[in-house]
Coordinates of C-alpha atoms and ligand atoms in Angstrom, one line a residue:
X540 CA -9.2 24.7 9.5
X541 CA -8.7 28.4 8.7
X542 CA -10.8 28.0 5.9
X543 CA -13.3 25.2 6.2
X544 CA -14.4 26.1 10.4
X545 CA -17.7 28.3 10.6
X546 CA -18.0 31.1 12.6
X547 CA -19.0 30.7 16.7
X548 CA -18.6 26.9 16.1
X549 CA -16.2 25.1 18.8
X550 CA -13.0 24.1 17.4
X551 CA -10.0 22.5 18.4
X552 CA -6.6 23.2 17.2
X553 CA -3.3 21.7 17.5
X554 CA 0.1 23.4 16.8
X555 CA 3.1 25.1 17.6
X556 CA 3.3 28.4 19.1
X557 CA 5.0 30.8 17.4
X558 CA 4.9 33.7 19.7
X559 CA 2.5 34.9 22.5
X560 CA 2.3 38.0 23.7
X561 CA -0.4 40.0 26.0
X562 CA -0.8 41.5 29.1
X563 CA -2.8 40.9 32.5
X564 CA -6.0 40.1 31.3
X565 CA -5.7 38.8 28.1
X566 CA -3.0 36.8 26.4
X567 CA -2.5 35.9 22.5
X568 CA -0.5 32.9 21.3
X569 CA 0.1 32.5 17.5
X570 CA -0.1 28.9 16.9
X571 CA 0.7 27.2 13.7
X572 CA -0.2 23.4 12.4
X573 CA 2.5 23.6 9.2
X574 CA -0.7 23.9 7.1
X575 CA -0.1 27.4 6.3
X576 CA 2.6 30.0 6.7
X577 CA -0.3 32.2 8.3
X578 CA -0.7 31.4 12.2
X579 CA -4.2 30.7 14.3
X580 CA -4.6 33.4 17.2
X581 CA -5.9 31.9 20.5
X582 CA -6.9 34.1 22.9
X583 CA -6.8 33.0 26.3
X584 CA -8.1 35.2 29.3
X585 CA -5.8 35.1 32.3
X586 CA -8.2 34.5 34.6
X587 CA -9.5 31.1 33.0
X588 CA -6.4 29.6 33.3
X589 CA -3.7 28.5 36.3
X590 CA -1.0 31.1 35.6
X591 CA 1.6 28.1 35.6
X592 CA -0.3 27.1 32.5
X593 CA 0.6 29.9 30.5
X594 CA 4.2 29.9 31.8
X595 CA 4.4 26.9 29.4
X596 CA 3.3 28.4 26.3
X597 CA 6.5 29.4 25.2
X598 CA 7.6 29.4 21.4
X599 CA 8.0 25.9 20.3
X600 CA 5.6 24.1 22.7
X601 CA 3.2 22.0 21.4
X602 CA -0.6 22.9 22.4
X603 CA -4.3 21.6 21.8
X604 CA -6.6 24.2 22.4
X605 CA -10.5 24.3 22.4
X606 CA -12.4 26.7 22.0
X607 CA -14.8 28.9 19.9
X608 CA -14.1 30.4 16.6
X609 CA -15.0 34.3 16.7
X610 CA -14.6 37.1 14.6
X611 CA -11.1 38.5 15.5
X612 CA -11.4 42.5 17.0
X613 CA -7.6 42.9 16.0
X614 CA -6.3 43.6 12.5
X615 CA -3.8 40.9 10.6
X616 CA -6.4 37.9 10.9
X617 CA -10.4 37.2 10.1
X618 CA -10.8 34.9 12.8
X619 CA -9.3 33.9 16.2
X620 CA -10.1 31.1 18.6
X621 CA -11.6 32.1 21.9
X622 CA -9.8 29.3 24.1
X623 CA -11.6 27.4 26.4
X624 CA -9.2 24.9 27.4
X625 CA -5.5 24.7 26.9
X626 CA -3.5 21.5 26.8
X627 CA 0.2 21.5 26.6
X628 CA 1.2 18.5 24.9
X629 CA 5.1 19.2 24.6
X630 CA 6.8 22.0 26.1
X631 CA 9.9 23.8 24.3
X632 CA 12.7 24.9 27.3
X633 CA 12.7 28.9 26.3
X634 CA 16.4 28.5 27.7
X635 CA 17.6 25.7 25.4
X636 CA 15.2 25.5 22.1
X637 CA 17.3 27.2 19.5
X638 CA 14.7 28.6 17.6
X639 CA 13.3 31.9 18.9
X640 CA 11.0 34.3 17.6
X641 CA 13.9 36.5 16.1
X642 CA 15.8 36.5 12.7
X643 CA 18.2 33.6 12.3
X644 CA 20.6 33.6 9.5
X645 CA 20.3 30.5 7.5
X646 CA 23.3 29.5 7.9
X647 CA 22.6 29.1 11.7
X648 CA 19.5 27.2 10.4
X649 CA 21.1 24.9 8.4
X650 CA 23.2 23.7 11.4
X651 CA 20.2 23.1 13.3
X652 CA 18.1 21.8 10.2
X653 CA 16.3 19.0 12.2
X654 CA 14.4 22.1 13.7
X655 CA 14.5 24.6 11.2
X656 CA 11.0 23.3 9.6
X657 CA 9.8 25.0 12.4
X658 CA 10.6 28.5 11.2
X659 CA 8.3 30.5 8.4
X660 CA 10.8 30.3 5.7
X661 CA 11.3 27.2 5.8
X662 CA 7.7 25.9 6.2
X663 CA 6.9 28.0 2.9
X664 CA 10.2 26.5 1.6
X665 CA 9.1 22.7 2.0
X666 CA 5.5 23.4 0.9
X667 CA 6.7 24.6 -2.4
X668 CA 8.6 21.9 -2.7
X669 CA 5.6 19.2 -2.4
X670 CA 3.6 21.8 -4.9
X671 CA 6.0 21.4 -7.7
X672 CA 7.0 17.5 -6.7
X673 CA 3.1 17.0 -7.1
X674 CA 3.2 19.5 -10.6
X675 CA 5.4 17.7 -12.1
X676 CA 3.6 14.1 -11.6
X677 CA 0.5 16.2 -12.4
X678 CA 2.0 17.2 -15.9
X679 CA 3.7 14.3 -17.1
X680 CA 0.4 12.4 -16.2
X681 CA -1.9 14.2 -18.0
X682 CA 0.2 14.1 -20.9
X683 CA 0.4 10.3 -21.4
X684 CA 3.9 10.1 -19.8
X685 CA 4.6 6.8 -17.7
X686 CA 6.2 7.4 -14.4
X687 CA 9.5 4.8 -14.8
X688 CA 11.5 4.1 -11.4
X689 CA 15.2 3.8 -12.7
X690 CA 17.5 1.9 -10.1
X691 CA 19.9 3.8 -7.9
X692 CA 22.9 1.4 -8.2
X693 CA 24.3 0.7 -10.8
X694 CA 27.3 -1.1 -12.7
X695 CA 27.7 1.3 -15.8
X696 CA 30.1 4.4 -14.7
X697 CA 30.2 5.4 -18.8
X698 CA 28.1 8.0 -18.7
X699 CA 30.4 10.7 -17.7
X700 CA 27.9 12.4 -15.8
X701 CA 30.2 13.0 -12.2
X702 CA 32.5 11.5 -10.1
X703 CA 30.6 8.2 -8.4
X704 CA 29.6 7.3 -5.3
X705 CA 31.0 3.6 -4.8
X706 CA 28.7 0.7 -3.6
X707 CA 30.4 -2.3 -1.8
X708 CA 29.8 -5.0 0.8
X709 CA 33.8 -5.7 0.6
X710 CA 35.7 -5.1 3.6
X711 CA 37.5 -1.6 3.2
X712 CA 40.6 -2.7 5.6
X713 CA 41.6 -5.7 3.9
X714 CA 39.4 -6.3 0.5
X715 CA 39.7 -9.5 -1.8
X716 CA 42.3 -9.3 -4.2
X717 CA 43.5 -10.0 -7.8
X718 CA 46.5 -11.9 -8.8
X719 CA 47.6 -8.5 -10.0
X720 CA 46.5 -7.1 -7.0
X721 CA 43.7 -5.2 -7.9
X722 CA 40.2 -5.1 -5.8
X723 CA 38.7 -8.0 -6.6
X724 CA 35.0 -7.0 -7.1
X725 CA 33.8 -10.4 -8.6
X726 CA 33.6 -11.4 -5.0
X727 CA 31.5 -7.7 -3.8
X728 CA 28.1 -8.2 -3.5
X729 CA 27.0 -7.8 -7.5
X730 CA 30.1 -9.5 -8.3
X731 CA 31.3 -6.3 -10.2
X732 CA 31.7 -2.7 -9.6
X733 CA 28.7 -1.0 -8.4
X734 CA 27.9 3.0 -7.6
X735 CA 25.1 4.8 -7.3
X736 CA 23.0 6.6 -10.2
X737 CA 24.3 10.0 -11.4
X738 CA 21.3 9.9 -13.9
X739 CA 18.6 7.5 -14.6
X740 CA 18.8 8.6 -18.9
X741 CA 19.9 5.3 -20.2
X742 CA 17.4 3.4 -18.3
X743 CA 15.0 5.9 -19.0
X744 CA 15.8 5.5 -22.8
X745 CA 15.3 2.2 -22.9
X746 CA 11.8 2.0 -21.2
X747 CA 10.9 5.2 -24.0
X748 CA 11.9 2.7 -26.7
X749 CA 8.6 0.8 -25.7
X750 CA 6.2 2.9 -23.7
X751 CA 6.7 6.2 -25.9
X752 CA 7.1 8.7 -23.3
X753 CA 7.8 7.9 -19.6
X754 CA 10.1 10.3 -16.8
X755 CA 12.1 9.4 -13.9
X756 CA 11.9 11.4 -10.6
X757 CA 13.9 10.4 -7.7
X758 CA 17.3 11.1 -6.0
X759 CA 20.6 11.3 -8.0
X760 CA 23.9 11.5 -6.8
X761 CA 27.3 12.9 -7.9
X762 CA 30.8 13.0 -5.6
X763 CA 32.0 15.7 -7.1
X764 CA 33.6 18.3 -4.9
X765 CA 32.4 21.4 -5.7
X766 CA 31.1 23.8 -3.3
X767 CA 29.3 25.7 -4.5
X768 CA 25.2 27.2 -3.8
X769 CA 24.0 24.9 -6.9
X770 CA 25.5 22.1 -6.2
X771 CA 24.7 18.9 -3.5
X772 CA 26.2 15.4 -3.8
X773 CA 22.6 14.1 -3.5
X774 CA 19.6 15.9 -5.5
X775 CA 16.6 15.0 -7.2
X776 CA 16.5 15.0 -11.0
X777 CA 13.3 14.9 -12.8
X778 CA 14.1 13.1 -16.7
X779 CA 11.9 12.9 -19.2
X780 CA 12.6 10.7 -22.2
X781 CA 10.2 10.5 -25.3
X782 CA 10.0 8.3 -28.4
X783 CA 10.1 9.8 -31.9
X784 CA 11.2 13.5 -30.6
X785 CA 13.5 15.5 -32.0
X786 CA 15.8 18.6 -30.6
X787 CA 13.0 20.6 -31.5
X788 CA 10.2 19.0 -29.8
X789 CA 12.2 18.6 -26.8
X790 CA 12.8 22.6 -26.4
X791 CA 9.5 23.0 -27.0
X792 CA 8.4 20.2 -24.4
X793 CA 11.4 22.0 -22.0
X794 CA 10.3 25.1 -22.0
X795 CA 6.1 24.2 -22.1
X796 CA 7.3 22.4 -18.7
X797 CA 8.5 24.7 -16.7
X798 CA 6.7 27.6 -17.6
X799 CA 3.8 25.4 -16.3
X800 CA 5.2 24.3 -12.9
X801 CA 5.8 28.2 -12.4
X802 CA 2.2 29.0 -13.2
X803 CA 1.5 26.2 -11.1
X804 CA 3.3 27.5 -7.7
X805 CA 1.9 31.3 -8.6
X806 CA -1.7 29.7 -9.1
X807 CA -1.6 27.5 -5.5
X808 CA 1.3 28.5 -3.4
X809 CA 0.9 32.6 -3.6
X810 CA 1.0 32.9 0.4
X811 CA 4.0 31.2 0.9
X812 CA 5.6 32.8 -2.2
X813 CA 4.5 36.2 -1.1
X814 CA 6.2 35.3 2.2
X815 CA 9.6 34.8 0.8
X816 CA 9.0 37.6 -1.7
X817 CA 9.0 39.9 1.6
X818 CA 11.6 38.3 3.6
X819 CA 13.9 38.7 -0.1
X820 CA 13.2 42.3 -0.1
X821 CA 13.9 43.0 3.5
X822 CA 17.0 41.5 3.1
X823 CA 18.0 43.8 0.3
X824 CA 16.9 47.1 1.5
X825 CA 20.0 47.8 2.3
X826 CA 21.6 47.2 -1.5
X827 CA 21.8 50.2 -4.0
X828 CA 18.4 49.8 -6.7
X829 CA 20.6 48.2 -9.1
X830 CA 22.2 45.6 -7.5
X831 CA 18.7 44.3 -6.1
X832 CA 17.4 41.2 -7.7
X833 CA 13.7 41.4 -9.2
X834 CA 10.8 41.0 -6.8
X835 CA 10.1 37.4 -7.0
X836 CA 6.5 37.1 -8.2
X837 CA 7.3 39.5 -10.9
X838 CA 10.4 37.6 -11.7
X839 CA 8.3 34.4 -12.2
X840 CA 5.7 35.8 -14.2
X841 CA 8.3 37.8 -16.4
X842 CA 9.3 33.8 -17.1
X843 CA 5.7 33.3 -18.5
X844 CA 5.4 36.3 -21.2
X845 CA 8.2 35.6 -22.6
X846 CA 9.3 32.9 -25.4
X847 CA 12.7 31.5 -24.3
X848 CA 15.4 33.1 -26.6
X849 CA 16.8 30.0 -29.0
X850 CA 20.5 30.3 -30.3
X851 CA 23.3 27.8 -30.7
X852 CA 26.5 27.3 -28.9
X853 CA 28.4 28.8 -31.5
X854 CA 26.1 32.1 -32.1
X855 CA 26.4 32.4 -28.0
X856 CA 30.2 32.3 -28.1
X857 CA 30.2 35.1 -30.7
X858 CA 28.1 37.1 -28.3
X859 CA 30.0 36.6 -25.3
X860 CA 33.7 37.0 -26.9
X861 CA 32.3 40.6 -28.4
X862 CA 31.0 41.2 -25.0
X863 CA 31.9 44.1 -22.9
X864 CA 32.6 42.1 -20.1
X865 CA 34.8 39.6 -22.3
X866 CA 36.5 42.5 -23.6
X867 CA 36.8 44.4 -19.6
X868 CA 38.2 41.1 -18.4
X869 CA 34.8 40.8 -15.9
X870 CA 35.1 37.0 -16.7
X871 CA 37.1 34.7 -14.6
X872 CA 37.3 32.2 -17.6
X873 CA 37.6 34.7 -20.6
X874 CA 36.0 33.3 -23.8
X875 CA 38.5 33.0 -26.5
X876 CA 38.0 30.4 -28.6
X877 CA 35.2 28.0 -30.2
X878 CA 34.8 24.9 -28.0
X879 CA 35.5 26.4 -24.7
X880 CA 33.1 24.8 -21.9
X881 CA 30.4 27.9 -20.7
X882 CA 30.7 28.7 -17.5
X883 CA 28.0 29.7 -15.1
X884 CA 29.2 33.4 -15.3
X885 CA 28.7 33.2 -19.3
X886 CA 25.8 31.3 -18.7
X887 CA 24.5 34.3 -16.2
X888 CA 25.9 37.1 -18.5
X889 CA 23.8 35.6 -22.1
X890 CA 20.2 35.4 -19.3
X891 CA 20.6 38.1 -17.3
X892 CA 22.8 41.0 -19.0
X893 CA 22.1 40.2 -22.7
X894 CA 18.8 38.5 -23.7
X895 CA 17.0 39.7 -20.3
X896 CA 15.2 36.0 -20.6
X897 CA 15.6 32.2 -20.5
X898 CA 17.7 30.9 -23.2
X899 CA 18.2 27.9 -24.7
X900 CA 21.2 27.3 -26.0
X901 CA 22.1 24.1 -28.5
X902 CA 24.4 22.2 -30.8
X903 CA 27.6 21.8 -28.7
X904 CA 30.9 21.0 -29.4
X905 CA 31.1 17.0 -29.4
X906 CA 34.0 17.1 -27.4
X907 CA 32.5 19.0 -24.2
X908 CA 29.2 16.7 -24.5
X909 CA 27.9 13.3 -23.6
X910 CA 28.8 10.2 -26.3
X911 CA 24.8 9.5 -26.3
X912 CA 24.0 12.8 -27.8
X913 CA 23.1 12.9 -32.1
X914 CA 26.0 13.6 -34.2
X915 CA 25.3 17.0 -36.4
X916 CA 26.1 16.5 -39.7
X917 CA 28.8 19.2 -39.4
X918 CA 30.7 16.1 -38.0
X919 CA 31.9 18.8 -34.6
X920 CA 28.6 19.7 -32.6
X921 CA 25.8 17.4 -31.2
X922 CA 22.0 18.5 -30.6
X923 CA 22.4 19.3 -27.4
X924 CA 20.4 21.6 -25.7
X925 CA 21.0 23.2 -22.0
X926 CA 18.3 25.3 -20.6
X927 CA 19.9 28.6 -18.8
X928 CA 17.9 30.5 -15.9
X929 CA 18.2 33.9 -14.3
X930 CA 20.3 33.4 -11.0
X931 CA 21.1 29.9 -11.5
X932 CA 22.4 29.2 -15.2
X933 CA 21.7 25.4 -16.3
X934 CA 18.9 24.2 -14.9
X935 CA 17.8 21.5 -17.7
X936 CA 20.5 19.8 -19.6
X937 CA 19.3 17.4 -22.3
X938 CA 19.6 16.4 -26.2
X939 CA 18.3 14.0 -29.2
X940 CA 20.0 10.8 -28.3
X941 CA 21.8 9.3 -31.1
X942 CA 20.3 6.8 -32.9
X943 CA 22.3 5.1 -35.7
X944 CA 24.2 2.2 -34.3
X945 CA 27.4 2.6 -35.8
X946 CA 27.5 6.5 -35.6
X947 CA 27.1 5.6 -31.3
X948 CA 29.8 2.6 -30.9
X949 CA 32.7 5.3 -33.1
X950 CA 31.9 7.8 -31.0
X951 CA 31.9 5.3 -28.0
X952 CA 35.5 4.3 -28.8
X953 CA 36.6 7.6 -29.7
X954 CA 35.7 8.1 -25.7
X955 CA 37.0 5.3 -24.8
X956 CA 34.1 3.6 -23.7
X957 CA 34.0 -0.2 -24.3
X958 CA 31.2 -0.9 -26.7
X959 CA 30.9 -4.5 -24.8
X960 CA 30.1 -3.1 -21.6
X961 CA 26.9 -1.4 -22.7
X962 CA 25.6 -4.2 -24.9
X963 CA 22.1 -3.2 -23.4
X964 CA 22.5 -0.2 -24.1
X965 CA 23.4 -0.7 -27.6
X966 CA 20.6 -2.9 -27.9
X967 CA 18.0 -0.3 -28.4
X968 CA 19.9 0.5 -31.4
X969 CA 20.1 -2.8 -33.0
X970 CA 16.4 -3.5 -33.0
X971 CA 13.6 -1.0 -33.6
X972 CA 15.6 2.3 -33.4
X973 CA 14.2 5.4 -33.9
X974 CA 14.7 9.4 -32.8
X975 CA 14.2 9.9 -28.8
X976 CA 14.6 12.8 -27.1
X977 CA 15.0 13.6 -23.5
X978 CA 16.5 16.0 -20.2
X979 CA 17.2 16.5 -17.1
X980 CA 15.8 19.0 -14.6
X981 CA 17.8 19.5 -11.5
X982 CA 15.1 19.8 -8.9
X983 CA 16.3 22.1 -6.4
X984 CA 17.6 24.4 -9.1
X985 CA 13.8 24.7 -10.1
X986 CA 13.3 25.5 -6.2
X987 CA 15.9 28.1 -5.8
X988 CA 14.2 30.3 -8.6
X989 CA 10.9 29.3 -7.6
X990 CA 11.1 30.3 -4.2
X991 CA 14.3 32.8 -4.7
X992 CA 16.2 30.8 -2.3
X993 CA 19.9 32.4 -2.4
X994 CA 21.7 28.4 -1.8
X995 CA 20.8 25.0 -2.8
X996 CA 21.3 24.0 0.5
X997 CA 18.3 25.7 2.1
X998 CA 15.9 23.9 -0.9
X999 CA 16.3 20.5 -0.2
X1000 CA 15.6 18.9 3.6
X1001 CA 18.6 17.5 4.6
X1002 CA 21.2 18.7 2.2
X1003 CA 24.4 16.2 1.5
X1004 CA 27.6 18.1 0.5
X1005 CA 31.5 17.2 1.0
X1006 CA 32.2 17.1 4.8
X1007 CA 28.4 17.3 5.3
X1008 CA 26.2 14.1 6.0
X1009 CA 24.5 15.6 9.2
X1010 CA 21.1 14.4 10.3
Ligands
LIG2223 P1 26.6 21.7 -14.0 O1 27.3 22.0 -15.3 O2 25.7 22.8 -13.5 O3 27.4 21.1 -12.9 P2 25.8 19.3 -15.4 O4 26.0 19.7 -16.8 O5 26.9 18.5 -14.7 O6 25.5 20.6 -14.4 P3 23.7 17.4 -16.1 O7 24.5 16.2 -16.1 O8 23.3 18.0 -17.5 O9 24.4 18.6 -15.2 O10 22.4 17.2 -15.2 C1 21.1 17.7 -15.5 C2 20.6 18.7 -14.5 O11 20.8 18.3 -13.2 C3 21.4 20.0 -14.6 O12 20.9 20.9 -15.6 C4 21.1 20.6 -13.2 O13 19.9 21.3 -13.2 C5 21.1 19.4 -12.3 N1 22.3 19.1 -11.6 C6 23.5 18.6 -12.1 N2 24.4 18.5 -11.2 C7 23.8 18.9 -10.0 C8 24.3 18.9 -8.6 N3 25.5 18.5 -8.3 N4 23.4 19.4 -7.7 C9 22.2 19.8 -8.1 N5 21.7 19.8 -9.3 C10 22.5 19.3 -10.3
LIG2224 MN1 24.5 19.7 -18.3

């Protein structure tokens, strides 16, 4: 509308208002239709309209209002609508609607996140979201990947991914049981065992065994209880799985990835961006030069010039045991060994303090890694790679998947897993195997650095955490 509408045409418009202000003759209401994070100015002289009229334009009504597009006389906008007739469609009780035209602290937002789409930062929030949901189908498309819907329950808990969410139809007060007193889950629904998806890989891997390259996108879920600003119970995951790549090809296809979907939001989503860009800085004025994060456009395009720095696990531990902050004690989990699990602080201290870029980091210890992953021939690491961002840490875990059949059902019973169980799985081994390749990218950790968003919680709609299923 703000961009299509001609100048002295008549318009009508339908939005929220965000604010009005004004005096006797004249009054000003910014409304906003979600399209934008930048408002429409109405201007509505007083003595057109019934004074109890404008007593109802109050932030959060809902109006229609036609009028004539003019040339605006103020500063801030090009245009503003001349109103010639004001309809309030839904008022907003300036005594109980929680969201005025003041700061709230997100917190406060996310208790009241059925409403909180109604403030600026989270309409540019949710509208970078859609860009890079759209991006990513955009990419994958164009490359000849095949878009692969993996099911969200599911009978194999061998991956090791989480803790599970269980699925059942069985009566929790007094389920079926078995002679040895077990739940019986023959008689659930599936008649076995069912939970929902903490990845969609191995279904993903089997569909790459035939189409070449296909990706799943959709909702993931882990009950593991940890609090913390990059984690939710329920997030998005976007995986990738391709035929006949190796470790190498997958870095490069990593890092190719999302170094487009952050040119992507800089080329189409630079008013919103700019928007939270401003409200980061505002909230930092206040923090000594050094402990201020970068300013977030520059942030993402630093992520664009420069090649992600490539080492392995092992080089990174020798890096981070020699560290000053290793050495200082700065760590909460000092690094003192080969074949310790990283950390987000180490993960953090090798991006941010060290390389000053996105690293990827590869060949893991076996031990600390998925069974799935391709033995080195070192016999102790796997080619595993884990992409590691400023601010966040991992946000892309993935590998070469391991091939050979009998290589995958020692290392299967090493873990304990029962090669039986994941016949299916197997299967791909058995007949036509070859190299695949694939990872995950957490979507919301993609949104917090894309929009500089401070918790995962404020990325996603309606987030699900322990103790926290509101909405
Ligand atoms: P972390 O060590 O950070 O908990 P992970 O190693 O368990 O992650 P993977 O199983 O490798 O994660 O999952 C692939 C990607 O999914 C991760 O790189 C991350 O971006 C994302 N991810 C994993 N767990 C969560 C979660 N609980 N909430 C949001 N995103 C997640
Ligand atoms: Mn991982």
């Amino acid at each position: 509308m703000l961009q299509t509408a001609r100048l002295d045409e008549a318009v009508e418009v339908s939005g929220w208002v965000k604010t009005k202000r004004g005096n006797k003759q004249v009054c000003f209401i910014a409304l906003n239709d979600g399209s934008t994070i930048h408002n429409m100015q109405v201007v509505a002289e007083t003595e057109h309209f019934p004074e109890e009229l404008l007593k109802r334009v109050t932030t959060g009504a809902a109006l229609r209002v036609k009028g004539l597009l003019v040339k605006s006389a103020g500063s801030g906008q090009a245009t503003e609508v001349q109103a010639r007739q004001i309809t309030v469609l839904g008022d907003a009780d300036p005594e109980k609607y929680p969201i005025q035209p003041k700061k709230h602290s997100l917190e406060f937002l996310r208790d009241n996140a059925h409403l909180r789409f109604r403030t600026n930062i989270f309409g540019a929030v949710f509208r970078v979201r859609h860009a890079m949901a759209f991006a990513i189908h955009d990419y994958f498309n164009a490359r000849g990947f095949f878009y692969l819907h993996a099911p969200l329950i599911t009978a194999s808990d061998a991956e090791g991914a989480g803790e599970m969410f269980r699925v059942t139809t069985l009566d929790p007060l007094s389920p079926p049981l078995t002679a040895d007193g077990q739940v019986d889950y023959k008689q659930d629904f599936f008649g076995k065992a069912t939970s929902l998806t903490v990845s969609g890989q191995l279904e993903g891997e089997l569909a790459a065994m035939a189409l070449g390259k296909v990706y799943t996108f959709g909702p993931t879920f882990r009950a593991e209880n940890s609090n913390t600003t990059r984690h939710l119970a329920e997030f998005w995951m976007v995986e990738p799985e391709m035929a006949f790549y190796d470790i190498r090809d997958n870095m490069d296809l990593a890092e190719d990835f999302l170094k487009h979907l952050i040119r992507y939001a800089l080329d189409h989503c630079m008013d919103d961006l700019l928007y939270l860009s401003r409200r980061l800085q505002e909230e930092e004025k206040d923090r000594k030069a050094e402990e201020r994060s970068a300013e977030l456009i520059e942030k993402l395009n630093s992520v664009l010039d420069n090649p992600f720095q490539r080492l392995t696990y092992t080089e990174a531990v020798d890096v981070l045991k020699c560290s000053k902050a290793n050495k200082n004690g700065k760590f909460q989990y000092p690094v003192d060994r080969w074949g310790v699990d990283l950390q987000s602080e180490h993960e953090r201290y090798l991006v941010e303090k060290h390389f000053k870029r996105p690293v990827i980091l590869t060949d893991y210890p076996a031990e600390i890694k998925a069974f799935y992953m391709k033995q080195n021939p070192d016999a102790k690491t796997v080619a595993a790679m884990d992409v590691l961002f400023p601010q966040i840490g991992e946000i892309i875990g993935g590998s070469q998947r391991e091939e050979n059949l009998d290589k995958l059902i020692r290392r299967m019973n090493e873990v304990g897993i029962p090669a039986e169980s994941m016949s299916w799985y197997l299967d791909t081994r058995r007949f036509g195997s070859a190299a695949h390749s694939g990872f995950g990218l957490g979507f919301e950790r993609l949104l917090l650095f894309v929009t500089g968003m401070g918790n995962i919680r404020d990325v996603i709609p309606f987030p699900r955490t322990p103790k926290n299923a509101e909405f």
